[in-house]
Amino acid sequence: SAAVRLLFRHSRQVNLFSRHASILTGKSLDASYGLTDEQKEFQKVALDFAENEMKLNMRTWDEKEIFPVDTLRKAASLGFGGVYISEEFGGSNLSRLDSSVIFESLATGCVSTTAYISIHNMCAWMIDEFGNDDQRCRVVPDLCTMDRFASYCLTEPSVGSDAANLETKAVKHGDQYILNGSKSFISGAGESGIYVVMVRTGEKGSKGISCLMVDGNTPNMSLGRKEKKVGWNSQPTHIVTFEDSPVPVSNLIGREGEGFNIAMKGLNGGR
């Protein structure tokens, strides 16, 4: 009968729950279940840092819109500024799964600040992975210590995140690119010393896009007003505008036309 089938189904669900009850802590799953001993150590360090350095300050950071530089650099001293960056340039050289464990743990203290740390790591990885030795030596060590912060610049006011149709242009003049255009919703803008910027150097579509490493002190680079957000206020967000801004050709990451693939690989890994 229907009543018997319903009772049988409920019995199976109860048994299934009982078999997995050992991995429950209170009302939540044990976050360390299935992790290696090493990953549990990463997790513990990150959870302790979140509890002692972030959680107590989270509300103040949000209400007063504070970018917690000192706390970020403390996190970097534990290896969280370059979690999946090569050891050669100061990174921790961990896996993406290790990184996920760390970011999940840090987020228990402050989601907004952890989100910025993840963006910073993504930018550092893009330079470490696709940059040449000179670029990596010049920039990556300071990113791993968070002596310099990084921002990712893809989204534009007129095309959103439709990267294949972005409009910010970089025209080569001698040993420089001259940049014109705007990038919107840039996390860390105004605080970052390095901006990883997707620009159009060639034809329409994805094959005309390149990736440039832009210094935060670049001439004719300006910020729009600070965006007002519901939460997420421990990281500043601005439009970044370039008006005939010169960037050395030596700051090209990879080769011309490879920017779209670099941008997508950065996002795929970061997400």
Coordinates of C-alpha atoms in Angstrom, one line a residue:
S1 CA 0.0 0.0 0.0
A2 CA 1.0 3.7 -0.2
A3 CA 1.4 3.8 3.5
V4 CA 3.8 0.9 3.6
R5 CA 5.9 2.4 0.7
L6 CA 6.0 5.7 2.6
L7 CA 7.1 4.0 5.8
F8 CA 9.8 2.0 3.9
R9 CA 11.1 5.2 2.2
H10 CA 11.3 7.0 5.6
S11 CA 13.1 4.0 7.1
R12 CA 15.8 4.1 4.4
Q13 CA 16.3 7.8 4.9
V14 CA 16.8 7.4 8.7
N15 CA 19.3 4.6 8.1
L16 CA 21.2 6.7 5.6
F17 CA 21.4 9.5 8.0
S18 CA 22.6 7.2 10.8
R19 CA 25.4 5.8 8.6
H20 CA 26.7 9.3 8.1
A21 CA 25.9 10.7 11.6
S22 CA 29.5 10.2 12.6
I23 CA 30.7 13.0 10.4
L24 CA 28.2 15.5 11.9
T25 CA 29.2 18.0 14.5
G26 CA 26.1 19.5 16.2
K27 CA 23.9 20.5 13.3
S28 CA 26.7 21.0 10.8
L29 CA 28.9 18.7 8.8
D30 CA 32.4 18.3 10.1
A31 CA 34.4 20.6 7.7
S32 CA 37.5 18.5 8.1
Y33 CA 35.8 15.2 7.0
G34 CA 37.7 13.7 4.1
L35 CA 40.7 16.0 4.3
T36 CA 44.3 14.8 4.6
D37 CA 46.2 15.4 7.7
E38 CA 48.1 18.2 6.0
Q39 CA 44.9 19.8 4.7
K40 CA 43.5 19.7 8.3
E41 CA 46.6 21.6 9.4
F42 CA 46.0 24.3 6.7
Q43 CA 42.4 24.4 7.8
K44 CA 43.2 24.8 11.5
V45 CA 45.6 27.7 10.8
A46 CA 43.1 29.5 8.6
L47 CA 40.2 28.9 11.1
D48 CA 42.3 30.2 14.0
F49 CA 43.3 33.3 12.0
A50 CA 39.7 33.9 11.0
E51 CA 38.5 33.6 14.6
N52 CA 41.3 35.7 16.1
E53 CA 42.1 38.3 13.5
M54 CA 39.0 38.7 11.3
K55 CA 35.8 37.8 13.0
L56 CA 36.1 40.3 15.8
N57 CA 36.8 43.1 13.3
M58 CA 34.4 42.1 10.5
R59 CA 31.5 44.4 11.6
T60 CA 33.8 47.4 12.0
W61 CA 35.5 46.9 8.7
D62 CA 32.1 46.7 7.0
E63 CA 30.4 49.7 8.8
K64 CA 33.4 52.0 8.4
E65 CA 34.4 50.6 4.9
I66 CA 38.0 49.8 6.1
F67 CA 40.4 47.9 3.9
P68 CA 42.3 45.9 6.5
V69 CA 45.8 46.2 5.2
D70 CA 47.6 45.1 8.4
T71 CA 45.4 42.0 8.7
L72 CA 45.9 41.1 5.1
R73 CA 49.6 41.3 5.5
K74 CA 49.4 39.1 8.6
A75 CA 47.5 36.6 6.5
A76 CA 50.2 36.8 3.9
S77 CA 52.8 36.0 6.5
L78 CA 51.1 32.7 6.9
G79 CA 51.3 32.0 3.2
F80 CA 47.8 33.2 2.2
G81 CA 49.0 35.9 -0.1
G82 CA 50.2 33.4 -2.7
V83 CA 48.5 30.1 -1.8
Y84 CA 48.9 28.4 -5.2
I85 CA 51.9 30.4 -6.4
S86 CA 55.3 28.7 -7.0
E87 CA 57.7 28.6 -4.0
E88 CA 60.5 30.1 -6.2
F89 CA 58.8 33.5 -5.9
G90 CA 57.6 33.3 -2.4
G91 CA 54.3 31.3 -2.8
S92 CA 53.0 28.3 -0.9
N93 CA 52.7 26.1 -4.0
L94 CA 49.5 24.4 -2.7
S95 CA 46.8 22.8 -4.8
R96 CA 43.5 24.3 -5.8
L97 CA 41.8 22.0 -3.3
D98 CA 44.1 23.1 -0.6
S99 CA 43.3 26.7 -1.5
S100 CA 39.6 26.0 -1.3
V101 CA 40.0 24.6 2.2
I102 CA 41.9 27.7 3.2
F103 CA 39.5 30.3 1.7
E104 CA 36.5 28.5 3.1
S105 CA 38.1 28.6 6.5
L106 CA 39.0 32.3 6.3
A107 CA 35.5 33.2 5.2
T108 CA 34.2 32.1 8.6
G109 CA 35.9 35.3 9.8
C110 CA 35.0 37.7 7.0
V111 CA 33.6 36.7 3.6
S112 CA 34.3 40.1 2.0
T113 CA 38.0 40.2 3.0
T114 CA 38.4 36.6 2.0
A115 CA 36.9 37.3 -1.4
Y116 CA 39.5 40.0 -1.9
I117 CA 42.3 37.6 -0.8
S118 CA 41.1 35.1 -3.4
I119 CA 41.1 37.8 -6.2
H120 CA 44.6 38.9 -5.2
N121 CA 45.7 35.2 -5.4
M122 CA 44.2 34.9 -8.8
C123 CA 46.1 37.9 -10.1
A124 CA 49.4 36.7 -8.6
W125 CA 48.9 33.3 -10.2
M126 CA 48.2 34.8 -13.6
I127 CA 51.5 36.7 -13.6
D128 CA 53.3 33.7 -12.1
E129 CA 51.8 31.3 -14.7
F130 CA 51.9 33.4 -17.8
G131 CA 54.5 36.1 -17.2
N132 CA 58.1 35.9 -18.1
D133 CA 61.0 35.6 -15.6
D134 CA 61.5 39.3 -15.4
Q135 CA 57.9 40.0 -14.7
R136 CA 57.7 37.3 -12.1
C137 CA 60.8 38.5 -10.3
R138 CA 59.7 42.1 -10.3
V139 CA 56.1 41.6 -9.1
V140 CA 55.2 38.2 -7.7
P141 CA 57.3 38.2 -4.4
D142 CA 55.7 41.5 -3.4
L143 CA 52.2 40.1 -4.1
C144 CA 52.9 37.0 -2.0
T145 CA 53.8 39.2 1.0
M146 CA 51.0 41.6 0.1
D147 CA 53.5 44.5 0.2
R148 CA 51.6 45.2 -3.0
F149 CA 48.0 44.4 -3.6
A150 CA 46.5 43.3 -7.0
S151 CA 43.2 43.9 -8.8
Y152 CA 41.7 42.1 -11.8
C153 CA 40.3 44.3 -14.5
L154 CA 38.0 42.6 -17.0
T155 CA 34.4 44.0 -16.6
E156 CA 33.5 47.2 -18.5
P157 CA 30.6 49.6 -18.1
S158 CA 29.3 49.0 -21.6
V159 CA 29.9 45.3 -22.1
G160 CA 29.7 43.8 -18.6
S161 CA 31.8 40.7 -18.3
D162 CA 31.4 39.9 -22.0
A163 CA 35.2 39.6 -22.3
A164 CA 35.2 38.8 -26.0
N165 CA 33.7 42.2 -26.8
L166 CA 35.6 44.5 -24.4
E167 CA 36.5 47.9 -25.7
T168 CA 39.4 49.2 -23.7
K169 CA 42.1 49.7 -26.2
A170 CA 45.9 49.5 -26.0
V171 CA 47.7 51.0 -29.0
K172 CA 51.4 50.4 -29.3
H173 CA 53.7 53.4 -29.7
G174 CA 57.4 52.5 -29.6
D175 CA 58.1 50.7 -26.3
Q176 CA 54.7 51.7 -24.8
Y177 CA 51.1 50.8 -25.1
I178 CA 48.7 53.8 -24.8
L179 CA 45.5 52.7 -22.9
N180 CA 42.1 54.2 -23.3
G181 CA 38.9 52.9 -21.7
S182 CA 37.3 52.0 -18.4
K183 CA 36.9 49.0 -16.2
S184 CA 34.1 48.7 -13.7
F185 CA 33.5 47.0 -10.3
I186 CA 37.2 46.6 -9.7
S187 CA 37.8 45.1 -6.2
G188 CA 40.8 46.7 -4.4
A189 CA 40.9 49.6 -6.8
G190 CA 42.8 52.5 -5.2
E191 CA 44.7 50.2 -2.8
S192 CA 46.3 48.0 -5.4
G193 CA 49.8 48.5 -6.8
I194 CA 49.2 46.1 -9.7
Y195 CA 46.2 45.9 -12.0
V196 CA 45.9 42.9 -14.3
V197 CA 44.1 44.5 -17.2
M198 CA 42.5 42.9 -20.3
V199 CA 42.7 45.2 -23.3
R200 CA 42.1 45.2 -27.0
T201 CA 45.3 45.2 -29.1
G202 CA 43.9 43.7 -32.2
E203 CA 40.8 42.6 -34.1
K204 CA 37.3 42.3 -32.8
G205 CA 36.5 39.2 -30.7
S206 CA 38.5 37.2 -28.3
K207 CA 41.6 36.8 -30.5
G208 CA 42.2 40.6 -30.3
I209 CA 42.5 40.7 -26.6
S210 CA 45.8 41.0 -24.6
C211 CA 46.7 41.1 -20.9
L212 CA 48.7 43.9 -19.4
M213 CA 50.2 44.3 -16.0
V214 CA 49.5 48.0 -15.1
D215 CA 51.2 49.8 -12.2
G216 CA 48.9 51.6 -9.8
N217 CA 50.9 54.8 -10.3
T218 CA 50.4 54.9 -14.1
P219 CA 49.9 58.4 -15.4
N220 CA 46.4 59.4 -16.5
M221 CA 44.8 56.5 -14.7
S222 CA 41.9 57.6 -12.4
L223 CA 39.2 56.2 -10.2
G224 CA 35.5 56.8 -10.3
R225 CA 33.6 57.3 -7.0
K226 CA 33.7 54.5 -4.5
E227 CA 30.8 52.2 -5.1
K228 CA 28.1 51.9 -2.4
K229 CA 27.3 48.3 -1.6
V230 CA 25.1 46.3 0.7
G231 CA 27.9 44.6 2.7
W232 CA 31.1 43.6 1.0
N233 CA 32.6 46.9 2.3
S234 CA 36.0 45.7 3.5
Q235 CA 37.2 45.9 -0.1
P236 CA 36.9 49.1 -2.0
T237 CA 35.3 49.0 -5.5
H238 CA 35.7 51.6 -8.2
I239 CA 35.6 52.2 -11.9
V240 CA 39.2 52.5 -13.2
T241 CA 39.6 54.8 -16.2
F242 CA 42.6 55.1 -18.6
E243 CA 43.0 58.2 -20.7
D244 CA 46.1 58.0 -22.8
S245 CA 47.8 56.0 -20.1
P246 CA 51.3 54.8 -21.0
V247 CA 52.2 51.2 -20.1
P248 CA 55.6 49.6 -21.0
V249 CA 55.4 46.9 -23.7
S250 CA 57.5 44.9 -21.3
N251 CA 54.4 44.6 -19.1
L252 CA 52.6 42.5 -21.7
I253 CA 51.7 39.1 -20.1
G254 CA 52.1 36.3 -22.6
R255 CA 51.8 37.4 -26.2
E256 CA 49.4 39.7 -28.0
G257 CA 46.1 38.0 -28.6
E258 CA 46.4 35.6 -25.6
G259 CA 44.6 37.8 -23.1
F260 CA 41.2 36.1 -23.4
N261 CA 42.5 32.7 -22.6
I262 CA 44.6 34.1 -19.8
A263 CA 41.5 35.9 -18.4
M264 CA 39.4 32.7 -18.6
K265 CA 42.0 30.5 -17.0
G266 CA 42.4 33.0 -14.2
L267 CA 38.6 33.0 -13.6
N268 CA 38.3 29.2 -13.9
G269 CA 41.0 28.6 -11.3
G270 CA 39.9 31.4 -9.0
R271 CA 36.3 30.2 -9.0

